[in-house]
Short mmCIF file of C-alpha atoms in Angstrom, two decimals:
data_model
loop_
_atom_site.label_atom_id
_atom_site.label_comp_id
_atom_site.label_asym_id
_atom_site.label_seq_id
_atom_site.Cartn_x
_atom_site.Cartn_y
_atom_site.Cartn_z
CA MET R 1 -101.73 -120.28 -1.97
CA ALA R 2 -101.12 -120.74 1.72
CA ILE R 3 -99.58 -117.79 3.52
CA THR R 4 -98.47 -120.02 6.33
CA SER R 5 -96.27 -122.15 4.12
CA ALA R 6 -95.19 -119.57 1.56
CA ASN R 7 -91.75 -118.08 1.63
CA GLN R 8 -92.42 -114.96 3.69
CA LEU R 9 -89.63 -112.98 2.03
CA GLU R 10 -91.20 -113.69 -1.36
CA LEU R 11 -93.88 -111.05 -0.67
CA LEU R 12 -91.27 -108.36 -0.12
CA GLN R 13 -89.23 -109.47 -3.12
CA THR R 14 -92.33 -109.31 -5.33
CA ALA R 15 -93.20 -105.88 -3.99
CA GLU R 16 -89.66 -104.63 -4.67
CA ALA R 17 -89.70 -106.02 -8.23
CA VAL R 18 -93.09 -104.48 -9.08
CA ALA R 19 -92.14 -101.13 -7.53
CA ARG R 20 -88.85 -101.06 -9.46
CA GLU R 21 -90.58 -101.89 -12.74
CA LYS R 22 -93.30 -99.27 -12.30
CA MET R 23 -91.03 -96.71 -10.56
CA ILE R 24 -93.30 -96.37 -7.53
CA ASP R 25 -92.85 -96.66 -3.76
CA PRO R 26 -92.50 -100.34 -2.64
CA GLY R 27 -94.58 -99.45 0.41
CA LEU R 28 -97.58 -98.80 -1.87
CA VAL R 29 -97.26 -102.30 -3.34
CA VAL R 30 -97.05 -103.84 0.15
CA GLU R 31 -100.18 -101.88 1.17
CA ALA R 32 -101.97 -103.28 -1.88
CA MET R 33 -100.92 -106.78 -0.85
CA GLU R 34 -102.22 -106.19 2.67
CA GLU R 35 -105.57 -105.05 1.29
CA SER R 36 -105.84 -108.06 -1.03
CA LEU R 37 -105.01 -110.49 1.77
CA ALA R 38 -107.57 -108.79 4.03
CA ARG R 39 -110.20 -109.14 1.33
CA ALA R 40 -109.41 -112.86 0.99
CA ALA R 41 -109.63 -113.27 4.78
CA LYS R 42 -113.06 -111.59 4.84
CA SER R 43 -114.34 -114.11 2.30
CA ARG R 44 -113.21 -116.84 4.71
CA TYR R 45 -114.25 -115.35 8.08
CA GLY R 46 -117.23 -113.23 6.95
CA ALA R 47 -117.65 -109.99 5.02
CA GLU R 48 -119.01 -108.13 8.07
CA MET R 49 -115.85 -108.67 10.09
CA ASP R 50 -113.20 -105.96 10.19
CA ILE R 51 -110.19 -108.08 9.24
CA ARG R 52 -106.88 -106.32 8.75
CA VAL R 53 -103.53 -107.63 7.55
CA SER R 54 -100.10 -106.25 8.38
CA ILE R 55 -96.98 -107.38 6.54
CA ASP R 56 -93.71 -106.90 8.40
CA ARG R 57 -91.50 -104.72 6.16
CA LYS R 58 -88.36 -106.63 7.24
CA THR R 59 -89.36 -110.28 7.53
CA GLY R 60 -92.35 -110.38 5.19
CA LYS R 61 -94.49 -112.10 7.84
CA ALA R 62 -98.23 -111.43 7.37
CA THR R 63 -100.24 -110.96 10.58
CA PHE R 64 -104.06 -111.25 10.42
CA THR R 65 -106.10 -109.39 13.06
CA ARG R 66 -109.76 -108.86 13.81
CA VAL R 67 -110.74 -105.37 14.99
CA ARG R 68 -113.86 -104.54 17.02
CA THR R 69 -114.84 -100.99 17.99
CA VAL R 70 -116.64 -100.02 21.22
CA VAL R 71 -119.88 -98.05 20.49
CA GLU R 72 -122.96 -96.79 22.36
CA ASP R 73 -125.70 -99.37 22.92
CA GLU R 74 -128.15 -97.65 20.55
CA GLU R 75 -125.48 -97.33 17.82
CA LEU R 76 -124.66 -101.04 17.69
CA GLU R 77 -125.39 -102.25 14.14
CA ASN R 78 -122.63 -104.66 13.14
CA TYR R 79 -122.17 -107.36 15.80
CA GLN R 80 -119.09 -108.72 14.02
CA ALA R 81 -117.12 -105.41 13.99
CA GLU R 82 -118.68 -103.54 16.94
CA MET R 83 -119.58 -104.16 20.59
CA THR R 84 -121.11 -102.28 23.49
CA VAL R 85 -119.22 -101.09 26.56
CA GLU R 86 -120.80 -103.95 28.56
CA GLN R 87 -119.68 -106.58 26.03
CA ALA R 88 -116.19 -105.10 25.90
CA ARG R 89 -115.64 -105.56 29.65
CA GLN R 90 -114.94 -109.30 29.14
CA TYR R 91 -111.95 -108.34 26.94
CA MET R 92 -110.83 -104.98 28.37
CA GLU R 93 -110.47 -103.49 31.85
CA SER R 94 -112.11 -100.05 31.50
CA PRO R 95 -113.57 -99.83 28.00
CA GLU R 96 -114.87 -96.53 26.65
CA VAL R 97 -116.75 -95.59 23.49
CA GLY R 98 -114.24 -95.35 20.64
CA ASP R 99 -111.80 -97.94 22.03
CA VAL R 100 -110.84 -100.81 19.76
CA PHE R 101 -110.14 -104.44 20.64
CA VAL R 102 -107.64 -106.18 18.40
CA GLU R 103 -107.12 -109.95 18.39
CA GLU R 104 -104.98 -112.05 16.11
CA VAL R 105 -106.71 -114.66 13.96
CA PRO R 106 -105.21 -117.61 12.08
CA PRO R 107 -103.90 -116.89 8.55
CA VAL R 108 -106.02 -118.14 5.68
CA GLU R 109 -105.25 -120.18 2.64
CA MET R 110 -106.14 -118.47 -0.61
CA GLY R 111 -108.19 -120.46 -3.03
CA ARG R 112 -108.03 -119.91 -6.79
CA ILE R 113 -110.83 -117.32 -6.81
CA ALA R 114 -109.44 -115.47 -3.78
CA ALA R 115 -105.97 -115.45 -5.33
CA GLN R 116 -107.37 -114.05 -8.59
CA SER R 117 -109.26 -111.37 -6.65
CA ALA R 118 -106.12 -110.48 -4.71
CA LYS R 119 -104.19 -110.18 -7.95
CA GLN R 120 -106.78 -107.75 -9.33
CA VAL R 121 -106.60 -105.61 -6.18
CA ILE R 122 -102.82 -105.45 -6.38
CA LEU R 123 -102.85 -104.58 -10.10
CA GLN R 124 -105.46 -101.88 -9.51
CA LYS R 125 -103.49 -100.32 -6.65
CA VAL R 126 -100.29 -100.44 -8.67
CA ARG R 127 -102.00 -98.76 -11.63
CA GLU R 128 -103.36 -96.01 -9.36
CA ALA R 129 -99.94 -95.48 -7.79
CA GLU R 130 -98.32 -95.35 -11.24
CA ARG R 131 -100.87 -92.77 -12.43
CA ASP R 132 -100.30 -90.65 -9.30
CA ARG R 133 -96.54 -90.80 -9.90
CA GLN R 134 -96.94 -89.72 -13.49
CA TYR R 135 -99.31 -86.88 -12.52
CA GLU R 136 -96.88 -85.59 -9.88
CA GLU R 137 -94.04 -85.83 -12.39
CA PHE R 138 -95.78 -83.96 -15.21
CA LYS R 139 -98.01 -81.43 -13.39
CA ASP R 140 -94.98 -79.21 -12.70
CA ARG R 141 -93.84 -79.51 -16.32
CA ALA R 142 -96.95 -77.82 -17.70
CA GLY R 143 -95.83 -74.78 -19.67
CA THR R 144 -92.67 -76.42 -21.02
CA ILE R 145 -91.70 -78.12 -24.28
CA ILE R 146 -91.34 -81.88 -24.43
CA ASN R 147 -90.22 -84.40 -27.05
CA GLY R 148 -92.05 -87.65 -27.64
CA ALA R 149 -92.68 -90.44 -30.13
CA VAL R 150 -95.97 -90.94 -31.94
CA LYS R 151 -97.72 -94.16 -30.87
CA ARG R 152 -100.92 -93.97 -32.92
CA GLU R 153 -103.55 -91.63 -34.30
CA GLU R 154 -107.20 -91.79 -33.16
CA PHE R 155 -109.90 -89.71 -34.90
CA GLY R 156 -107.38 -87.03 -35.80
CA ASN R 157 -105.88 -86.93 -32.28
CA VAL R 158 -102.27 -88.07 -31.93
CA ILE R 159 -101.25 -90.23 -28.95
CA VAL R 160 -97.66 -89.40 -28.00
CA ASP R 161 -95.36 -91.57 -25.87
CA LEU R 162 -93.39 -89.33 -23.51
CA GLY R 163 -91.44 -92.20 -21.97
CA GLY R 164 -93.38 -93.60 -19.04
CA ALA R 165 -96.53 -91.66 -19.87
CA GLU R 166 -98.87 -90.95 -22.77
CA ALA R 167 -100.07 -87.54 -23.93
CA VAL R 168 -102.69 -86.35 -26.40
CA LEU R 169 -102.07 -83.89 -29.23
CA ARG R 170 -105.62 -83.01 -30.25
CA ARG R 171 -106.63 -82.22 -33.80
CA ASN R 172 -107.12 -78.49 -33.17
CA ASP R 173 -103.71 -78.29 -31.47
CA LYS R 174 -101.87 -79.49 -34.59
CA ILE R 175 -100.47 -77.02 -37.10
CA GLY R 176 -102.46 -76.97 -40.32
CA ARG R 177 -102.64 -80.37 -41.93
CA GLU R 178 -99.82 -82.00 -40.00
CA SER R 179 -99.91 -85.77 -40.18
CA TYR R 180 -97.82 -88.24 -38.23
CA ARG R 181 -96.88 -91.89 -38.54
CA PRO R 182 -96.02 -94.27 -35.68
CA ASN R 183 -92.57 -93.66 -34.19
CA ASP R 184 -92.29 -90.16 -35.68
CA ARG R 185 -90.61 -87.75 -33.27
CA VAL R 186 -92.76 -84.80 -32.22
CA ARG R 187 -91.97 -81.69 -30.20
CA ALA R 188 -94.88 -79.96 -28.45
CA TYR R 189 -95.88 -77.66 -25.60
CA ILE R 190 -97.42 -79.19 -22.46
CA LYS R 191 -100.62 -77.15 -22.38
CA GLU R 192 -102.39 -78.82 -19.46
CA VAL R 193 -102.02 -81.73 -17.05
CA ARG R 194 -105.44 -82.67 -15.73
CA ARG R 195 -106.37 -85.23 -13.06
CA GLU R 196 -109.44 -87.21 -14.07
CA VAL R 197 -111.38 -90.19 -12.68
CA ARG R 198 -109.76 -92.62 -15.09
CA GLY R 199 -106.33 -91.13 -14.45
CA HIS R 200 -104.37 -88.07 -15.46
CA GLN R 201 -104.51 -86.59 -18.92
CA ILE R 202 -101.60 -84.71 -20.52
CA PHE R 203 -102.65 -82.37 -23.32
CA LEU R 204 -100.07 -81.11 -25.81
CA SER R 205 -100.25 -78.22 -28.25
CA ARG R 206 -98.27 -76.99 -31.24
CA THR R 207 -100.61 -74.06 -31.93
CA ALA R 208 -100.40 -72.31 -28.55
CA PRO R 209 -98.65 -68.90 -28.61
CA GLU R 210 -96.59 -70.10 -25.62
CA PHE R 211 -95.10 -72.86 -27.81
CA MET R 212 -93.46 -70.23 -30.02
CA ALA R 213 -92.26 -68.27 -26.99
CA GLU R 214 -90.65 -71.41 -25.54
CA LEU R 215 -89.02 -72.27 -28.89
CA PHE R 216 -87.40 -68.83 -29.01
CA LYS R 217 -86.28 -69.35 -25.41
CA MET R 218 -84.49 -72.54 -26.54
CA GLU R 219 -82.90 -70.89 -29.59
CA VAL R 220 -81.99 -67.48 -28.13
CA PRO R 221 -79.63 -67.62 -25.10
CA GLU R 222 -80.43 -63.99 -24.22
CA ILE R 223 -84.10 -64.92 -23.66
CA TYR R 224 -83.12 -67.92 -21.55
CA ASP R 225 -80.81 -65.69 -19.46
CA GLY R 226 -83.55 -63.06 -18.98
CA ILE R 227 -81.70 -60.30 -20.86
CA ILE R 228 -84.45 -60.30 -23.49
CA GLU R 229 -88.09 -60.96 -22.61
CA VAL R 230 -90.93 -62.14 -24.84
CA LYS R 231 -93.77 -59.76 -23.94
CA ALA R 232 -96.52 -60.99 -26.28
CA VAL R 233 -97.17 -63.53 -29.02
CA ALA R 234 -99.98 -63.71 -31.58
CA ARG R 235 -100.28 -66.61 -34.01
CA ASP R 236 -102.21 -67.78 -37.01
CA PRO R 237 -100.75 -71.32 -36.68
CA GLY R 238 -98.91 -72.55 -39.75
CA SER R 239 -99.33 -69.26 -41.60
CA ARG R 240 -98.04 -66.18 -39.79
CA ALA R 241 -97.15 -64.91 -36.32
CA LYS R 242 -96.02 -61.79 -34.51
CA ILE R 243 -93.82 -61.82 -31.43
CA ALA R 244 -93.00 -58.75 -29.33
CA VAL R 245 -89.66 -58.65 -27.49
CA ILE R 246 -87.83 -56.18 -25.25
CA SER R 247 -84.18 -55.98 -24.20
CA TYR R 248 -83.12 -55.04 -20.69
CA ASP R 249 -79.57 -54.40 -21.90
CA GLY R 250 -79.21 -51.24 -23.98
CA SER R 251 -76.30 -52.73 -25.93
CA ILE R 252 -78.34 -55.70 -27.21
CA ASP R 253 -80.87 -55.32 -30.02
CA PRO R 254 -83.79 -57.64 -29.13
CA VAL R 255 -84.94 -58.08 -32.74
CA GLY R 256 -81.43 -58.77 -34.03
CA ALA R 257 -80.74 -61.26 -31.23
CA CYS R 258 -83.91 -63.19 -32.05
CA VAL R 259 -83.17 -63.20 -35.78
CA GLY R 260 -79.61 -64.44 -35.24
CA MET R 261 -76.65 -64.55 -37.61
CA ARG R 262 -78.06 -64.70 -41.14
CA GLY R 263 -81.45 -65.52 -39.65
CA SER R 264 -80.26 -68.82 -38.14
CA ARG R 265 -82.19 -68.52 -34.86
CA VAL R 266 -85.54 -67.47 -36.25
CA GLN R 267 -85.19 -69.97 -39.10
CA ALA R 268 -84.86 -72.81 -36.58
CA VAL R 269 -88.21 -71.77 -35.08
CA VAL R 270 -89.79 -71.34 -38.53
CA ASN R 271 -88.72 -74.87 -39.54
CA GLU R 272 -90.24 -76.34 -36.37
CA LEU R 273 -93.52 -74.49 -37.07
CA GLN R 274 -93.91 -75.78 -40.62
CA GLY R 275 -92.73 -72.60 -42.33
CA GLU R 276 -94.84 -70.16 -40.28
CA LYS R 277 -93.74 -66.61 -41.14
CA ILE R 278 -92.69 -64.68 -38.05
CA ASP R 279 -92.60 -60.89 -37.56
CA ILE R 280 -90.31 -59.97 -34.65
CA ILE R 281 -91.41 -56.64 -33.19
CA PRO R 282 -89.76 -54.38 -30.57
CA TRP R 283 -92.14 -54.00 -27.62
CA ASN R 284 -92.89 -50.51 -26.32
CA GLU R 285 -94.78 -49.32 -23.22
CA ASP R 286 -96.40 -46.57 -25.29
CA GLN R 287 -99.38 -48.34 -26.86
CA PRO R 288 -99.63 -46.21 -30.04
CA THR R 289 -95.91 -46.70 -30.72
CA PHE R 290 -96.21 -50.43 -30.05
CA LEU R 291 -99.18 -50.63 -32.43
CA VAL R 292 -97.25 -48.88 -35.19
CA ASN R 293 -94.56 -51.54 -34.75
CA ALA R 294 -97.15 -54.34 -34.63
CA LEU R 295 -98.71 -53.32 -37.96
CA GLN R 296 -95.41 -53.72 -39.80
CA PRO R 297 -94.69 -53.93 -42.68
CA ALA R 298 -97.47 -51.34 -43.26
CA GLU R 299 -96.65 -47.65 -42.68
CA VAL R 300 -98.94 -45.73 -40.30
CA SER R 301 -99.73 -42.01 -40.67
CA LYS R 302 -101.55 -41.42 -37.39
CA VAL R 303 -102.83 -43.28 -34.32
CA VAL R 304 -105.75 -42.17 -32.11
CA LEU R 305 -106.12 -44.12 -28.83
CA ASP R 306 -109.34 -44.36 -26.80
CA GLU R 307 -108.08 -45.91 -23.56
CA GLU R 308 -111.49 -46.09 -21.87
CA ALA R 309 -113.05 -48.07 -24.71
CA GLY R 310 -109.89 -50.09 -25.31
CA LYS R 311 -110.07 -49.11 -28.98
CA ILE R 312 -107.55 -47.56 -31.31
CA GLU R 313 -107.93 -45.87 -34.67
CA VAL R 314 -105.14 -46.17 -37.19
CA VAL R 315 -104.85 -43.93 -40.23
CA VAL R 316 -102.79 -45.18 -43.17
CA PRO R 317 -102.13 -43.88 -46.69
CA GLU R 318 -104.47 -45.28 -49.34
CA GLU R 319 -101.74 -47.42 -50.92
CA GLN R 320 -100.89 -48.97 -47.51
CA LEU R 321 -104.46 -50.03 -46.60
CA SER R 322 -104.38 -53.55 -48.08
CA LEU R 323 -100.93 -54.17 -46.56
CA ALA R 324 -102.08 -53.00 -43.11
CA ILE R 325 -105.18 -55.18 -43.20
CA GLY R 326 -103.38 -58.18 -44.69
CA ARG R 327 -104.78 -61.16 -46.53
CA ARG R 328 -108.20 -61.98 -45.03
CA GLY R 329 -107.51 -59.42 -42.31
CA GLN R 330 -104.60 -61.45 -40.96
CA ASN R 331 -102.16 -58.59 -40.28
CA VAL R 332 -104.59 -56.38 -38.37
CA ARG R 333 -106.03 -59.39 -36.51
CA LEU R 334 -102.60 -60.47 -35.27
CA ALA R 335 -101.73 -56.88 -34.33
CA SER R 336 -104.99 -56.69 -32.35
CA GLN R 337 -104.18 -59.93 -30.50
CA LEU R 338 -100.65 -58.72 -29.80
CA THR R 339 -101.72 -55.35 -28.36
CA GLY R 340 -105.03 -56.42 -26.80
CA LEU R 341 -106.84 -53.53 -28.52
CA ASP R 342 -109.68 -53.29 -31.00
CA ILE R 343 -108.19 -51.70 -34.09
CA ASP R 344 -110.08 -49.65 -36.65
CA ILE R 345 -108.09 -48.98 -39.82
CA MET R 346 -109.00 -46.19 -42.20
CA THR R 347 -107.37 -44.28 -45.01
CA GLU R 348 -106.38 -40.63 -44.78
CA ALA R 349 -109.28 -39.74 -47.10
CA GLU R 350 -111.77 -41.65 -44.93
CA GLU R 351 -110.49 -39.97 -41.79
CA SER R 352 -110.70 -36.55 -43.43
CA ALA R 353 -114.29 -37.21 -44.51
CA ARG R 354 -115.23 -38.38 -41.02
CA ARG R 355 -113.68 -35.34 -39.39
CA GLN R 356 -115.52 -33.08 -41.82
CA LYS R 357 -118.77 -34.84 -40.97
CA GLU R 358 -118.13 -34.41 -37.22
CA PHE R 359 -117.26 -30.72 -37.77
CA GLU R 360 -120.52 -30.13 -39.63
CA ALA R 361 -122.59 -31.99 -36.99
CA ARG R 362 -121.10 -29.94 -34.13
CA THR R 363 -121.51 -26.71 -36.07
CA LYS R 364 -125.20 -27.49 -36.62
CA LEU R 365 -125.60 -28.35 -32.90
CA PHE R 366 -124.28 -24.94 -31.82
CA MET R 367 -126.29 -23.11 -34.51
CA ASP R 368 -129.58 -24.78 -33.50
CA SER R 369 -129.17 -24.79 -29.72
CA LEU R 370 -127.41 -21.43 -29.18
CA ASP R 371 -129.05 -19.53 -32.05
CA LEU R 372 -125.69 -18.68 -33.67
CA ASP R 373 -124.78 -18.01 -37.26
CA GLU R 374 -122.67 -20.58 -39.11
CA PHE R 375 -119.42 -18.62 -38.91
CA PHE R 376 -119.59 -18.18 -35.11
CA ALA R 377 -120.57 -21.84 -34.59
CA GLN R 378 -117.57 -22.92 -36.72
CA LEU R 379 -115.31 -20.76 -34.54
CA LEU R 380 -116.46 -22.66 -31.43
CA VAL R 381 -115.85 -26.03 -33.08
CA SER R 382 -112.44 -24.92 -34.35
CA GLU R 383 -111.44 -23.99 -30.80
CA GLY R 384 -112.15 -27.57 -29.68
CA PHE R 385 -115.64 -27.27 -28.17
CA THR R 386 -117.55 -30.50 -28.83
CA ASN R 387 -120.76 -30.20 -26.79
CA LEU R 388 -123.02 -27.75 -24.97
CA GLU R 389 -121.80 -28.77 -21.50
CA GLU R 390 -118.31 -27.52 -22.36
CA VAL R 391 -119.67 -24.14 -23.46
CA ALA R 392 -122.00 -23.81 -20.45
CA TYR R 393 -119.59 -24.69 -17.66
CA VAL R 394 -116.09 -23.95 -18.97
CA GLU R 395 -114.05 -21.15 -17.36
CA ILE R 396 -115.05 -17.89 -19.10
CA ASP R 397 -111.39 -17.17 -19.95
CA GLU R 398 -111.43 -20.10 -22.39
CA LEU R 399 -114.21 -18.40 -24.36
CA LEU R 400 -112.43 -15.05 -24.37
CA VAL R 401 -109.53 -16.45 -26.44
CA ILE R 402 -111.91 -16.80 -29.44
CA ASP R 403 -111.56 -13.92 -31.91
CA GLY R 404 -114.39 -11.42 -31.56
CA VAL R 405 -115.65 -12.74 -28.19
CA ASP R 406 -115.68 -10.25 -25.34
CA GLU R 407 -116.85 -10.84 -21.75
CA GLY R 408 -120.45 -9.88 -22.48
CA THR R 409 -120.62 -12.21 -25.48
CA ALA R 410 -119.05 -15.06 -23.46
CA GLN R 411 -121.60 -14.66 -20.66
CA GLU R 412 -124.43 -14.60 -23.19
CA LEU R 413 -123.14 -17.84 -24.78
CA GLN R 414 -122.98 -19.55 -21.40
CA THR R 415 -126.47 -18.32 -20.42
CA ARG R 416 -127.96 -19.64 -23.67
CA ALA R 417 -126.15 -23.00 -23.27
CA ARG R 418 -127.29 -23.45 -19.66
CA GLU R 419 -130.90 -22.52 -20.45
CA PHE R 420 -130.95 -24.98 -23.34
CA LEU R 421 -129.48 -27.78 -21.16
CA GLU R 422 -131.98 -27.06 -18.38
CA ALA R 423 -134.85 -27.22 -20.86
CA GLN R 424 -133.50 -30.53 -22.19
CA ALA R 425 -133.19 -31.91 -18.64
CA LYS R 426 -136.77 -30.86 -17.77
CA ALA R 427 -138.14 -32.43 -20.96
CA ALA R 428 -136.21 -35.67 -20.26
CA LEU R 429 -137.44 -35.70 -16.64
CA ASP R 430 -141.07 -35.22 -17.69
CA SER R 431 -140.68 -37.99 -20.26
CA ALA R 432 -139.11 -40.33 -17.67
CA ARG R 433 -141.97 -39.73 -15.19
CA ALA R 434 -144.53 -40.31 -17.96
CA LEU R 435 -142.82 -43.64 -18.68
CA GLY R 436 -143.17 -44.65 -15.00
CA ALA R 437 -139.74 -43.80 -13.57
CA GLU R 438 -139.93 -43.60 -9.78
CA ASP R 439 -138.32 -40.97 -7.53
CA SER R 440 -135.90 -43.57 -6.12
CA LEU R 441 -134.27 -43.75 -9.57
CA ILE R 442 -134.70 -40.07 -10.52
CA GLU R 443 -133.01 -38.90 -7.31
CA PHE R 444 -130.17 -41.42 -7.51
CA GLU R 445 -126.88 -39.49 -7.61
CA GLY R 446 -124.87 -40.11 -10.75
CA LEU R 447 -127.77 -40.35 -13.20
CA THR R 448 -128.77 -37.35 -15.33
CA PRO R 449 -132.42 -36.85 -16.38
CA GLN R 450 -131.49 -38.00 -19.89
CA MET R 451 -129.98 -41.21 -18.46
CA VAL R 452 -133.12 -41.83 -16.36
CA GLU R 453 -135.23 -41.35 -19.49
CA ALA R 454 -133.11 -43.85 -21.43
CA LEU R 455 -133.35 -46.36 -18.56
CA ALA R 456 -137.14 -45.93 -18.32
CA LYS R 457 -137.45 -46.58 -22.05
CA ASP R 458 -135.53 -49.83 -21.41
CA ASP R 459 -138.05 -50.74 -18.65
CA VAL R 460 -135.64 -49.87 -15.79
CA LYS R 461 -137.92 -47.68 -13.65
CA THR R 462 -136.94 -48.20 -10.01
CA LEU R 463 -133.72 -48.28 -8.02
CA GLU R 464 -134.32 -52.03 -7.52
CA ASP R 465 -134.49 -52.49 -11.30
CA PHE R 466 -131.25 -50.54 -11.71
CA ALA R 467 -129.46 -52.55 -8.99
CA THR R 468 -130.16 -55.80 -10.86
CA CYS R 469 -128.51 -54.52 -14.07
CA ALA R 470 -125.16 -55.94 -15.18
CA ASP R 471 -122.39 -53.42 -15.86
CA TRP R 472 -122.18 -54.43 -19.55
CA GLU R 473 -125.94 -53.89 -19.93
CA LEU R 474 -125.36 -50.25 -18.97
CA ALA R 475 -121.96 -49.50 -20.52
CA GLY R 476 -121.98 -51.98 -23.41
CA GLY R 477 -119.22 -54.42 -24.29
CA TRP R 478 -118.02 -57.12 -26.62
CA THR R 479 -118.78 -60.85 -26.66
CA THR R 480 -117.43 -63.62 -28.87
CA VAL R 481 -120.04 -65.62 -30.79
CA ASP R 482 -118.84 -68.44 -33.07
CA GLY R 483 -115.37 -66.91 -33.11
CA GLU R 484 -116.66 -63.45 -34.11
CA ARG R 485 -116.57 -60.42 -31.79
CA VAL R 486 -120.10 -59.02 -31.43
CA LYS R 487 -120.92 -55.58 -29.99
CA ASP R 488 -123.42 -55.36 -27.13
CA ASP R 489 -124.97 -51.89 -26.92
CA GLY R 490 -125.35 -50.45 -23.41
CA VAL R 491 -128.33 -48.35 -22.29
CA LEU R 492 -126.03 -45.62 -20.92
CA GLU R 493 -123.29 -46.05 -23.52
CA PRO R 494 -124.42 -42.96 -25.54
CA PHE R 495 -123.72 -40.87 -22.44
CA GLY R 496 -120.09 -42.00 -22.26
CA VAL R 497 -120.52 -44.20 -19.16
CA SER R 498 -117.54 -46.58 -18.88
CA LEU R 499 -117.64 -50.13 -17.58
CA GLU R 500 -115.94 -49.10 -14.32
CA GLU R 501 -118.40 -46.23 -13.79
CA ALA R 502 -121.32 -48.60 -14.45
CA GLN R 503 -119.92 -51.04 -11.87
CA ASP R 504 -119.63 -48.25 -9.27
CA LEU R 505 -123.19 -47.00 -9.92
CA VAL R 506 -124.74 -50.47 -9.66
CA MET R 507 -122.76 -51.31 -6.51
CA THR R 508 -123.78 -47.99 -4.89
CA ALA R 509 -127.44 -48.80 -5.64
CA ARG R 510 -127.07 -52.26 -4.08
CA ILE R 511 -125.48 -50.76 -0.94
CA MET R 512 -128.31 -48.18 -0.65
CA LEU R 513 -130.88 -50.99 -0.88
CA GLY R 514 -129.04 -53.03 1.78
CA TRP R 515 -128.23 -55.85 -0.64
CA VAL R 516 -124.49 -55.46 -0.07
CA ASP R 517 -122.62 -54.78 3.19
CA PRO R 518 -120.10 -51.94 2.58
CA ALA R 519 -117.70 -53.42 5.17
CA GLU R 520 -117.69 -56.81 3.46
CA LEU R 521 -117.26 -55.13 0.07
CA ALA R 522 -114.28 -53.14 1.31
CA GLN R 523 -112.71 -56.29 2.77
CA THR R 524 -113.23 -58.14 -0.52
CA GLU R 525 -111.56 -55.29 -2.44
CA GLU R 526 -108.63 -55.30 0.01
CA ASP R 527 -108.23 -59.06 -0.38
CA GLY R 528 -108.33 -58.69 -4.17
CA GLU R 529 -105.68 -55.96 -4.08
CA SER R 530 -103.41 -58.05 -1.85
CA VAL R 531 -103.75 -61.05 -4.21
CA ASP R 532 -102.87 -58.79 -7.17
CA GLU R 533 -99.83 -57.44 -5.30
CA GLU R 534 -98.67 -60.98 -4.48
CA ALA R 535 -99.12 -62.01 -8.12
CA GLU R 536 -97.07 -59.01 -9.28
CA ALA R 537 -94.37 -59.80 -6.71
#
């Protein structure tokens, strides 16, 4: 193919046709042509030459140029594409390092091999441009529902044609045992659009909680208009789901709006999700109230919330226990996902037995440590005292409200409690020192002698050892192993140290040791707060 004799407008016409077919910028196709022609010219003039081709966007005329760059004498490596300042003086008036000398060279004729190579370059560039276009088109559609046609199934994964792009519905993103045949229509949620080396990848999902939320948004105009908001969704795909909704208009019932006339709206979602049963629950800012709603249809007698631990205890009548737990724990598991809390369910009899056990343990504690008779110890427990610290350091007026306790008796109780605690602290301190605990740890503010003893038993004996601890190692936590939540016991967990308190203690130790700059830490916290505020806005 000879550029000199070819119809110059044919290049532009070809570029326009390819760009129109692939829905990409014609300029990208022309750039690909320029690169392919330059590659063919290098095979003719020499691979080391810097040959460039420019195609006029109006006439289609291709201009071939050779470019040489002026470099320092000692940097001269490629004689075909570079030259020294001295050599450049024969072509330029006052050459300087970095200047370029451009001269036009005769066009080349493309042989069969060069033409084939040029074709491959153009096809590759067009494919890259097409992939970039598709990525830009779909990256902003992540988080929405899309309809497509099934092209084929590969190893359980379904390839879906979205019209101009392909997406993957992976096996674990299908509901139950869904199976598809070619050309079947499928509706799914765009879970992720990822750019990869071989091109973009669009991942679909029909099991994502967001898919259900988006389906309700399509079926319920009030959600689309923002009058009703979907606050949380928990799903056991293909089996059962719970969705929490709230109305910002007092005259509109959020549950009724989502159910629709004779259940028409929710039934449309159920049909799309292969018969998945859906519990629609009114959302409430009060977590215990919300949890009672989330455990429907079971009736709840009492809820006890432990905000620090993120746990909640639910008491139900004996006959409601199986309903609250659900088949294979499904009901309580979905309620836990919906509320974000660990839920312990017990019957009224179990709760009564546990309370009795706690009452007896506290009574025995006061009897043994304060040398009290059983009746007096039970009085303390009945008044809400749970440990010796409360007795020792509470305002004396709170002891005087107990029947039969006068000021002298109250002072005697506090004296006995303080002496016992001091003896315990001394014993713990002696034990910690015997285990090798150093003064740097013993004198660290925030740790009691009993805590230091527990740390020493766990081989944490210096402030340096303590500063290397992770917060969950101290306060405990939960991890997920093979889909099961596993409890990690913390060294200081028996002393009621929370995760936030553990973080503060460890960070204070690191600052004292000079491992962390307080100014940098404060700046980091400020930056984090500003990011959170922006996210909320």
